[in-house]
Coordinates of C-alpha atoms in Angstrom, one line a residue:
Chain A
M1085 CA 0.0 0.0 0.0
S1086 CA 1.5 3.3 -1.0
A1087 CA 1.7 6.0 1.6
C1088 CA -0.7 9.0 1.8
L1089 CA 2.0 11.1 3.3
E1090 CA 5.7 10.4 3.0
V1091 CA 8.3 12.6 4.7
R1092 CA 11.9 12.0 3.7
D1093 CA 14.9 13.5 5.5
L1094 CA 12.8 16.6 6.3
A1095 CA 14.8 19.5 7.7
R1096 CA 14.1 23.1 8.7
A1097 CA 16.4 25.4 10.6
F1098 CA 15.4 28.8 12.2
G1099 CA 18.7 30.6 12.3
G1100 CA 21.0 28.2 14.1
V1101 CA 18.2 26.1 15.6
R1102 CA 17.4 22.9 13.7
A1103 CA 13.7 22.6 14.5
V1104 CA 13.3 19.6 12.3
D1105 CA 16.5 17.7 11.6
G1106 CA 16.3 14.9 9.0
A1107 CA 13.0 13.3 10.1
S1108 CA 11.5 10.5 7.9
F1109 CA 8.2 8.8 8.4
S1110 CA 5.0 8.0 6.5
V1111 CA 1.3 7.9 7.0
L1112 CA -0.7 5.1 5.3
P1113 CA -4.2 5.7 3.8
G1114 CA -6.8 5.5 6.5
E1115 CA -4.2 5.5 9.3
V1116 CA -4.2 7.7 12.3
R1117 CA -0.6 8.6 13.0
G1118 CA 0.4 10.3 16.2
L1119 CA 3.3 12.7 16.2
I1120 CA 4.5 13.3 19.7
G1121 CA 7.5 14.6 21.5
P1122 CA 8.5 17.0 24.3
N1123 CA 7.9 20.7 23.9
G1124 CA 10.2 22.1 21.2
A1125 CA 10.6 18.8 19.5
G1126 CA 9.5 20.2 16.1
K1127 CA 6.0 18.8 15.9
T1128 CA 4.2 22.0 14.9
T1129 CA 7.1 22.8 12.5
V1130 CA 6.4 19.5 10.8
I1131 CA 2.7 20.4 10.4
N1132 CA 3.7 23.8 9.1
L1133 CA 6.1 22.2 6.6
V1134 CA 3.6 19.7 5.3
S1135 CA 0.8 22.2 5.0
G1136 CA 3.1 24.6 3.0
L1137 CA 3.1 27.5 5.5
L1138 CA 6.9 26.9 5.9
A1139 CA 9.3 25.8 3.2
P1140 CA 11.7 23.1 4.2
S1141 CA 15.5 23.7 4.1
G1142 CA 16.0 20.1 3.0
G1143 CA 14.2 16.8 2.3
A1144 CA 11.0 15.9 0.5
I1145 CA 7.3 15.7 1.3
L1146 CA 5.1 13.5 -0.8
V1147 CA 1.3 13.5 -0.7
E1148 CA -0.1 10.5 -2.5
G1149 CA 3.2 10.2 -4.3
R1150 CA 3.5 13.8 -5.5
E1151 CA 6.2 16.1 -4.2
V1152 CA 4.7 19.1 -2.4
Q1153 CA 7.6 20.5 -0.5
G1154 CA 8.0 24.2 -1.1
L1155 CA 4.6 24.6 -2.8
A1156 CA 2.4 27.5 -1.8
P1157 CA -0.2 26.4 0.9
H1158 CA -3.1 26.7 -1.4
R1159 CA -1.5 24.3 -3.8
V1160 CA -0.7 21.9 -1.0
A1161 CA -4.4 22.2 -0.1
S1162 CA -5.4 21.3 -3.6
S1163 CA -3.5 18.0 -3.4
G1164 CA -5.8 17.1 -0.6
V1165 CA -4.3 18.3 2.6
A1166 CA -6.2 20.2 5.3
R1167 CA -5.2 21.3 8.8
T1168 CA -6.2 22.8 12.1
F1169 CA -4.1 25.1 14.2
Q1170 CA -2.6 24.8 17.7
N1171 CA -3.7 28.3 18.5
I1172 CA -7.2 28.2 16.9
R1173 CA -7.4 30.3 13.7
L1174 CA -11.0 30.6 12.9
F1175 CA -12.4 33.6 11.0
L1176 CA -13.9 35.1 14.2
D1177 CA -16.3 37.5 12.6
L1178 CA -17.9 34.8 10.5
T1179 CA -20.5 32.4 11.8
A1180 CA -19.6 28.7 12.4
L1181 CA -21.5 27.9 9.1
D1182 CA -19.6 30.5 7.1
N1183 CA -16.2 29.3 8.5
V1184 CA -17.1 25.8 7.1
L1185 CA -18.2 27.4 3.8
V1186 CA -14.7 28.9 3.5
G1187 CA -13.3 25.4 4.1
Q1188 CA -15.2 24.2 1.0
H1189 CA -13.4 26.7 -1.2
R1190 CA -11.6 24.4 -3.4
L1191 CA -14.6 22.1 -4.0
R1192 CA -17.0 24.8 -5.1
H1193 CA -17.2 25.8 -8.7
P1194 CA -20.0 28.4 -9.0
S1195 CA -20.4 30.6 -12.0
L1196 CA -19.6 34.3 -11.5
P1197 CA -22.2 35.7 -13.9
S1198 CA -24.9 33.4 -12.5
R1199 CA -24.1 34.6 -9.0
L1200 CA -24.0 38.3 -9.9
L1201 CA -27.5 38.0 -11.5
G1202 CA -28.8 35.8 -8.7
L1203 CA -29.8 33.0 -11.1
P1204 CA -31.4 29.8 -9.7
A1205 CA -28.3 27.8 -10.6
S1206 CA -26.2 29.8 -8.3
R1207 CA -28.8 29.8 -5.5
A1208 CA -29.0 26.0 -5.8
E1209 CA -25.2 25.6 -5.6
E1210 CA -25.2 27.8 -2.5
R1211 CA -28.0 25.9 -0.9
Q1212 CA -26.1 22.6 -1.4
A1213 CA -22.9 24.1 0.0
R1214 CA -24.8 25.4 3.1
E1215 CA -26.4 22.0 3.6
R1216 CA -23.1 20.2 3.4
A1217 CA -21.6 22.7 5.8
A1218 CA -24.5 22.3 8.3
A1219 CA -24.2 18.5 8.1
L1220 CA -20.5 18.7 9.0
L1221 CA -21.2 21.0 12.0
E1222 CA -23.9 18.5 13.0
R1223 CA -21.3 15.7 12.8
V1224 CA -19.0 17.5 15.2
G1225 CA -21.9 18.1 17.6
L1226 CA -22.6 21.8 16.8
A1227 CA -26.0 21.6 15.1
E1228 CA -27.4 24.1 17.6
R1229 CA -24.5 26.6 17.1
V1230 CA -24.5 26.8 13.3
H1231 CA -25.4 30.5 13.0
E1232 CA -23.4 31.7 16.0
R1233 CA -20.4 33.9 15.3
A1234 CA -17.1 32.0 15.8
R1235 CA -16.0 34.6 18.4
N1236 CA -19.0 33.8 20.6
L1237 CA -18.3 30.0 20.8
S1238 CA -16.5 28.3 23.7
Y1239 CA -12.9 27.1 23.3
G1240 CA -14.0 23.5 22.7
E1241 CA -16.6 24.5 20.3
Q1242 CA -14.1 26.6 18.3
R1243 CA -11.8 23.7 18.1
R1244 CA -14.6 21.5 16.7
V1245 CA -15.6 24.2 14.1
E1246 CA -12.0 24.2 13.0
I1247 CA -12.1 20.4 12.5
A1248 CA -15.3 20.8 10.6
R1249 CA -13.8 23.5 8.5
A1250 CA -10.8 21.3 7.7
L1251 CA -13.0 18.3 6.8
A1252 CA -15.1 20.6 4.5
S1253 CA -12.4 20.3 1.8
E1254 CA -12.7 16.5 1.9
P1255 CA -9.0 16.1 2.5
R1256 CA -7.0 12.9 1.9
L1257 CA -4.8 13.9 4.7
L1258 CA -6.0 15.8 7.8
L1259 CA -3.3 17.5 10.0
L1260 CA -4.6 18.1 13.6
D1261 CA -2.3 20.2 15.8
E1262 CA -3.4 19.6 19.4
P1263 CA -7.1 19.4 18.6
T1264 CA -8.1 18.7 22.2
A1265 CA -6.0 21.4 24.0
G1266 CA -8.3 23.1 26.5
M1267 CA -11.1 20.6 26.2
N1268 CA -12.9 18.8 29.0
P1269 CA -12.8 15.0 29.1
V1270 CA -16.2 14.6 27.5
E1271 CA -15.2 16.8 24.6
V1272 CA -12.0 14.8 24.3
Q1273 CA -13.9 11.6 24.0
A1274 CA -16.1 13.1 21.2
V1275 CA -13.0 14.2 19.3
A1276 CA -11.4 10.8 19.6
A1277 CA -14.5 9.2 18.2
L1278 CA -14.6 11.7 15.4
I1279 CA -10.9 11.0 14.5
R1280 CA -11.7 7.3 14.2
Q1281 CA -14.7 8.1 12.0
V1282 CA -12.5 10.2 9.7
A1283 CA -10.0 7.4 9.4
A1284 CA -12.8 4.9 8.7
D1285 CA -13.8 7.1 5.8
G1286 CA -10.4 6.3 4.3
R1287 CA -8.8 9.6 5.2
S1288 CA -5.3 9.7 6.8
V1289 CA -4.8 11.7 10.0
L1290 CA -1.5 13.1 11.4
L1291 CA -2.2 14.0 15.0
V1292 CA 0.0 16.2 17.1
E1293 CA -1.2 15.8 20.7
H1294 CA -0.1 16.1 24.3
N1295 CA -3.0 14.1 25.8
V1296 CA -1.3 10.7 26.2
R1297 CA -4.5 8.8 26.7
L1298 CA -6.0 10.2 23.5
V1299 CA -2.8 9.4 21.5
M1300 CA -2.6 5.9 22.9
G1301 CA -6.3 5.2 22.4
V1302 CA -6.8 6.7 18.9
C1303 CA -3.6 6.2 17.0
D1304 CA -2.7 3.2 14.8
A1305 CA 1.0 4.2 15.0
I1306 CA 3.1 6.8 16.7
T1307 CA 6.2 8.7 15.6
V1308 CA 8.2 10.3 18.4
L1309 CA 10.4 13.4 17.7
N1310 CA 13.0 15.0 20.0
F1311 CA 15.1 18.0 19.0
G1312 CA 13.8 17.6 15.4
K1313 CA 15.0 14.0 15.1
L1314 CA 13.0 10.8 15.0
I1315 CA 13.7 8.8 18.1
A1316 CA 11.1 6.1 18.0
E1317 CA 8.3 4.8 15.9
G1318 CA 5.8 2.0 16.1
R1319 CA 2.5 0.9 17.6
P1320 CA 1.4 2.8 20.7
A1321 CA 2.2 0.1 23.2
E1322 CA 5.7 -0.4 21.8
V1323 CA 6.4 3.3 21.8
A1324 CA 5.3 3.7 25.3
R1325 CA 7.9 1.1 26.5
D1326 CA 10.7 2.4 24.3
P1327 CA 13.6 3.5 26.6
A1328 CA 14.5 6.4 24.3
V1329 CA 11.0 7.8 24.6
V1330 CA 11.0 7.5 28.3
T1331 CA 14.3 9.3 28.5
A1332 CA 13.2 12.1 26.2
Y1333 CA 10.1 12.8 28.3
L1334 CA 11.5 12.1 31.8
G1335 CA 15.2 12.6 31.5
T1336 CA 17.9 10.1 32.7
A1337 CA 18.9 9.2 36.3
K1338 CA 22.5 10.0 36.8
Chain B
M304 CA -43.3 72.5 -10.3
M305 CA -41.3 71.0 -13.2
E306 CA -39.5 74.3 -13.6
G307 CA -38.6 74.4 -9.9
L308 CA -37.2 70.9 -10.2
A309 CA -35.1 71.8 -13.2
D310 CA -33.7 74.8 -11.4
L311 CA -32.9 72.7 -8.4
Y312 CA -31.1 70.2 -10.7
A313 CA -29.2 73.0 -12.4
T314 CA -28.0 74.3 -9.1
Y315 CA -27.0 71.0 -7.6
Q316 CA -26.0 69.2 -10.8
S317 CA -22.3 69.4 -9.8
T318 CA -23.0 68.1 -6.3
L319 CA -25.0 65.2 -7.6
A320 CA -22.2 64.3 -10.0
Y321 CA -19.6 64.4 -7.3
I322 CA -21.7 62.2 -5.0
G323 CA -21.5 59.6 -7.8
L324 CA -17.8 60.2 -8.6
N325 CA -16.8 60.2 -4.9
G326 CA -18.9 57.1 -4.4
L327 CA -17.0 55.3 -7.1
L328 CA -13.7 56.4 -5.7
A329 CA -14.7 55.3 -2.2
L330 CA -15.7 51.9 -3.6
S331 CA -12.4 51.7 -5.4
I332 CA -10.6 51.9 -2.0
Y333 CA -13.1 49.5 -0.5
T334 CA -12.3 46.7 -3.0
S335 CA -8.7 46.3 -1.6
L336 CA -9.8 47.0 2.0
S337 CA -12.3 44.2 1.7
C338 CA -9.4 41.7 1.6
G339 CA -7.4 43.6 4.2
Q340 CA -5.1 45.5 1.8
L341 CA -4.5 49.2 2.5
A342 CA -3.6 50.1 -1.1
L343 CA -3.6 53.8 -1.7
G344 CA -2.6 54.1 -5.4
N345 CA -6.1 55.1 -6.5
A346 CA -5.5 58.8 -7.2
G347 CA -2.9 57.5 -9.6
F348 CA -5.3 55.0 -11.2
A349 CA -8.0 57.8 -11.5
A350 CA -5.5 60.0 -13.2
I351 CA -4.5 57.3 -15.7
G352 CA -8.2 56.6 -16.4
A353 CA -8.9 60.3 -16.8
Y354 CA -6.0 61.0 -19.2
A355 CA -6.5 57.7 -21.2
A356 CA -10.2 58.6 -21.8
A357 CA -9.6 62.3 -22.5
L358 CA -6.7 61.6 -24.9
L359 CA -8.9 59.1 -26.8
T360 CA -11.9 61.4 -27.2
M361 CA -9.8 64.6 -27.9
N362 CA -6.9 63.3 -29.9
A363 CA -8.1 60.1 -31.4
G364 CA -11.7 61.0 -32.0
A365 CA -12.8 57.8 -30.3
P366 CA -16.4 57.3 -29.3
F367 CA -17.1 58.0 -25.7
P368 CA -18.1 54.4 -24.7
L369 CA -14.7 53.2 -26.0
A370 CA -12.9 56.0 -24.1
L371 CA -14.8 55.0 -20.9
A372 CA -13.9 51.3 -21.4
A373 CA -10.2 52.4 -21.7
A374 CA -10.6 54.4 -18.5
A375 CA -11.3 51.2 -16.7
V376 CA -9.1 48.8 -18.6
V377 CA -5.8 50.8 -18.8
P378 CA -5.5 51.4 -15.0
A379 CA -6.5 47.8 -14.4
L380 CA -3.6 46.6 -16.6
V381 CA -1.2 49.1 -14.9
A382 CA -2.2 47.5 -11.6
I383 CA -0.7 44.2 -12.7
P384 CA 3.0 45.1 -12.8
L385 CA 2.4 47.4 -9.8
G386 CA 0.6 44.7 -7.8
L387 CA 2.9 41.7 -8.4
P388 CA 5.7 43.2 -6.4
V389 CA 3.9 45.5 -3.9
L390 CA 1.2 43.2 -2.8
R391 CA 3.9 41.1 -1.1
L392 CA 4.1 44.0 1.3
K393 CA 1.7 44.3 4.3
G394 CA 0.0 47.1 6.2
I395 CA 1.8 50.4 6.3
F396 CA 4.5 49.3 3.8
L397 CA 1.9 48.5 1.2
A398 CA 0.3 51.9 1.9
I399 CA 3.6 53.8 1.5
A400 CA 4.5 51.9 -1.7
T401 CA 1.2 52.6 -3.3
I402 CA 1.2 56.2 -2.3
G403 CA 4.6 56.4 -4.0
F404 CA 3.0 55.0 -7.2
G405 CA 0.3 57.7 -7.1
E406 CA 3.0 60.4 -6.8
V407 CA 5.0 58.9 -9.6
V408 CA 2.0 59.1 -11.9
R409 CA 1.2 62.7 -10.9
I410 CA 4.8 63.9 -11.3
G411 CA 5.1 61.9 -14.6
L412 CA 2.1 63.8 -15.9
V413 CA 3.4 67.2 -14.7
N414 CA 6.5 66.6 -16.7
W415 CA 4.9 65.2 -19.8
D416 CA 4.7 67.9 -22.5
Y417 CA 2.3 66.0 -24.7
V418 CA -0.4 66.4 -22.1
N419 CA 0.5 70.0 -21.3
G420 CA 2.3 69.2 -18.1
A421 CA 1.0 70.8 -14.9
Q422 CA -1.7 72.8 -16.8
G423 CA -3.3 69.5 -17.9
L424 CA -5.9 68.9 -20.6
V425 CA -8.6 71.5 -21.3
A426 CA -11.7 71.6 -23.5
I427 CA -12.4 67.9 -23.2
P428 CA -15.8 67.2 -24.8
Q429 CA -18.6 67.1 -22.2
K430 CA -19.9 63.6 -22.6
A431 CA -20.6 62.4 -19.1
S432 CA -24.0 63.3 -17.6
V433 CA -25.1 62.9 -14.0
G434 CA -27.3 60.1 -15.0
L435 CA -24.4 58.2 -16.6
I436 CA -22.2 58.6 -13.5
W437 CA -25.0 57.2 -11.3
I438 CA -25.6 54.3 -13.7
V439 CA -21.9 53.4 -13.5
L440 CA -22.0 53.8 -9.7
A441 CA -25.1 51.5 -9.5
A442 CA -23.4 48.9 -11.6
A443 CA -20.2 48.9 -9.5
T444 CA -22.3 48.7 -6.3
L445 CA -24.3 45.8 -7.6
L446 CA -21.1 44.0 -8.6
L447 CA -19.5 44.4 -5.1
W448 CA -22.8 43.8 -3.3
R449 CA -23.4 40.5 -5.1
L450 CA -19.9 39.3 -4.4
R451 CA -20.6 39.3 -0.6
G452 CA -21.8 35.9 0.6
S453 CA -20.5 34.2 -2.6
K454 CA -17.6 31.8 -2.6
W455 CA -15.4 34.7 -3.7
G456 CA -16.8 37.0 -1.0
F457 CA -16.1 34.5 1.7
A458 CA -12.6 34.1 0.3
L459 CA -12.0 37.8 0.5
E460 CA -13.4 37.9 4.1
A461 CA -11.1 35.0 5.0
I462 CA -8.1 36.8 3.6
R463 CA -9.0 39.9 5.5
Q464 CA -9.3 38.1 8.8
D465 CA -6.5 35.6 8.7
E466 CA -4.4 35.3 5.5
P467 CA -2.3 32.3 6.4
A468 CA -5.3 30.3 7.5
A469 CA -7.1 31.3 4.3
R470 CA -4.2 30.0 2.2
T471 CA -4.4 26.6 3.9
M472 CA -8.1 26.4 2.9
G473 CA -6.9 26.4 -0.7
I474 CA -7.5 30.1 -1.4
D475 CA -4.9 31.6 -3.8
T476 CA -4.6 34.8 -1.8
A477 CA -2.1 36.5 -4.1
S478 CA -4.5 36.2 -7.1
Y479 CA -7.5 37.5 -5.0
K480 CA -5.5 40.5 -3.8
L481 CA -4.3 41.3 -7.3
A482 CA -7.8 40.9 -8.7
M483 CA -9.2 43.3 -6.1
L484 CA -6.4 45.8 -6.8
M485 CA -7.2 45.6 -10.5
L486 CA -10.9 46.0 -9.8
G487 CA -10.2 49.0 -7.6
A488 CA -8.0 50.5 -10.3
A489 CA -10.7 50.0 -12.9
L490 CA -13.3 51.8 -10.6
A491 CA -11.0 54.6 -9.9
G492 CA -10.1 54.9 -13.6
L493 CA -13.8 55.0 -14.5
A494 CA -14.4 57.8 -11.9
G495 CA -11.4 59.7 -13.5
G496 CA -12.7 59.2 -17.1
L497 CA -16.2 60.3 -16.1
E498 CA -14.9 63.3 -14.2
A499 CA -12.8 64.4 -17.1
H500 CA -15.8 64.4 -19.4
F501 CA -18.0 66.1 -16.9
T502 CA -15.8 69.0 -15.9
F503 CA -14.1 69.2 -19.4
M504 CA -10.6 69.4 -17.8
V505 CA -8.0 67.4 -16.0
A506 CA -4.8 68.4 -14.3
P507 CA -2.2 66.3 -12.5
N508 CA -2.6 68.2 -9.2
G509 CA -6.2 67.1 -9.0
F510 CA -4.8 63.6 -8.4
G511 CA -2.4 64.2 -5.6
F512 CA -2.0 62.6 -2.2
S513 CA -4.9 64.6 -0.7
R514 CA -7.3 63.1 -3.2
V515 CA -6.5 59.5 -2.1
V516 CA -6.8 60.6 1.6
D517 CA -10.3 61.9 0.7
M518 CA -11.2 58.5 -0.8
L519 CA -10.0 56.7 2.3
V520 CA -11.9 59.1 4.6
F521 CA -15.1 58.5 2.6
A522 CA -14.7 54.7 3.2
V523 CA -13.6 54.8 6.8
V524 CA -16.2 57.4 7.9
G525 CA -19.0 55.5 6.2
G526 CA -17.6 52.1 7.4
I527 CA -16.0 49.3 5.5
A528 CA -18.0 46.4 6.8
S529 CA -20.2 46.5 3.8
V530 CA -20.5 48.2 0.4
W531 CA -23.0 50.7 1.8
G532 CA -20.6 52.4 4.2
P533 CA -18.2 53.8 1.5
L534 CA -21.3 55.0 -0.5
F535 CA -22.8 56.7 2.5
G536 CA -19.5 58.2 3.6
A537 CA -18.9 59.6 0.1
S538 CA -22.4 61.1 -0.1
F539 CA -22.3 62.6 3.4
L540 CA -18.9 64.2 3.0
T541 CA -19.8 65.5 -0.5
V542 CA -23.0 67.1 0.6
L543 CA -21.7 68.4 3.9
P544 CA -19.4 71.2 2.4
E545 CA -22.4 72.4 0.3
A546 CA -24.5 72.6 3.4
M547 CA -21.7 74.5 5.2
R548 CA -21.1 77.0 2.4
D549 CA -23.5 79.5 4.0
L550 CA -22.1 78.8 7.5
A551 CA -18.5 79.6 6.7
P552 CA -19.0 83.4 6.4
L553 CA -20.9 83.5 9.6
L554 CA -18.0 81.9 11.4
G555 CA -15.5 84.2 9.6
I556 CA -13.7 81.2 8.0
E557 CA -13.1 80.5 4.3
P558 CA -15.2 77.5 3.0
G559 CA -12.2 75.5 2.0
P560 CA -10.4 75.4 5.4
L561 CA -13.7 75.0 7.1
R562 CA -14.4 71.9 5.0
M563 CA -11.0 70.4 5.9
L564 CA -11.5 71.2 9.6
V565 CA -14.9 69.6 9.7
N566 CA -13.8 66.5 7.7
G567 CA -10.9 66.1 10.1
L568 CA -13.1 66.4 13.2
I569 CA -15.6 63.9 11.7
L570 CA -12.8 61.4 10.9
L571 CA -11.4 61.7 14.4
A572 CA -14.8 61.3 16.0
V573 CA -15.6 58.2 13.9
I574 CA -12.3 56.5 14.6
L575 CA -12.7 57.2 18.3
F576 CA -16.3 56.4 18.8
L577 CA -17.6 54.5 15.8
P578 CA -14.8 52.4 14.4
Q579 CA -17.3 50.5 12.2
G580 CA -18.2 53.8 10.5
L581 CA -21.4 55.9 10.4
V582 CA -23.5 53.0 8.9
S583 CA -23.0 51.1 12.1
L584 CA -25.1 53.7 13.9
G585 CA -28.1 52.1 12.1
A586 CA -27.2 48.6 13.4
R587 CA -26.7 49.9 16.9
W588 CA -30.0 51.7 16.8
R589 CA -31.8 48.5 15.7
E590 CA -30.1 46.5 18.4
R591 CA -31.1 48.9 21.1
R592 CA -34.7 48.9 19.8
A593 CA -34.7 45.1 19.8
A594 CA -33.3 45.1 23.4
R595 CA -36.0 47.5 24.5
A596 CA -38.7 45.3 22.8
R597 CA -37.3 42.3 24.7
R598 CA -37.4 44.1 28.0
A599 CA -40.9 45.3 27.4
A600 CA -42.0 41.7 26.5

């Protein structure tokens, strides 16, 4: 089975700091891959590199076999990659529904003259887009909050709108950067179930997360980074026992 | 009755025309602001449109509709080589670069003998009526109003609120910003072409820095949350000096300085107390009334 995402010898330096230093791993279709590591390990940098917000200083990123490293973010998105942000980046003045509509951008192909004249074809296209967006919000448990402005939503609700917005582009690969940060345990459970559903649809997920129980429970495989380098990889139970991982998180006894 | 209306029209024809022209100029600034870009080259674009149209009707004998089309198309084309490099800049740097462009256009015209330098072009045929100006304004308003709520309208709003996030949604932000700069250039150019054929003359100093500040003030005072704000701001600030014309002698001030003083005070008051612009007063008033209705119920 060919990988949905393949990262080869990926490197990115900020000044003298090698945030990502020759990391290689891949995510299979329909796989939930955890990306963990201590603070400053380079996890968010990897997400920024894969989504195109940063250009790598070395290495390759392949999405479904095509090289995307160094491409503009909107081109990476066109090859089927969507993401959420660690520090939620919703369009705060738009409603939850309209945020999800923005997420549909690359799938919608309305005709400009038809829209300017308000023709039935454009109204039908918009109605369908709204229905799809509303269905996604229902799926993340926000059916009641569809028309609320994003800025008026709670933290957990905002995170879920962001996931719905990312799913709106029907990505092959979903990058989640700490999707449960600041959520209560009930909300975390709901997100875990949602991640499994997304994978069951055949989409791949790369999950950066600090909540160990979530990572262990939801991931098929885990990649561990420390100081930008890959230090362990494998099934959750194996990784949890790996001495290198324990050392990275807890330090060594001298 | 009809005679009275005709008199009234004759008296205020120029004011009516300038409500339309200033409305177009305010919308031309709004196009870039709607995707978060403070691009201030529109006095330059208006000058290019005015000169392109006037040269075509005067020197080439072109029909007026063709000249008007050129007034829109030529500045929009000029916006491409300008926009490709400068739209990489953000905020105040973009503003400064585009102001620089406007000054380059003005100084270029001052030093171009073929168009009479600083004296400008005179005896341009009067082809633009108040009605035509308002039709062009209505078409521009309809275009911008219908964009809101569409796929493209949401893309522009997304770029304004969070550009990197918009890019990860698959939005080609550079193309959107360039398209809006070109559209703004076309609207400014149309206003310039119409103005030239309404007042029969154009001169470079009519398109200086203060002109683009006027446009920005129209948009900001009216409010840039919707297409109506810039239109309201332009109308309000065009009519106000007319209303104050009789007031100035009573205060012992010349009308010109009084207008600048009042415009400045209004801008200050709006920025301090109504950052969403004058049109947001309406929304506030509706909210208060709704709140009162809820309390009463």
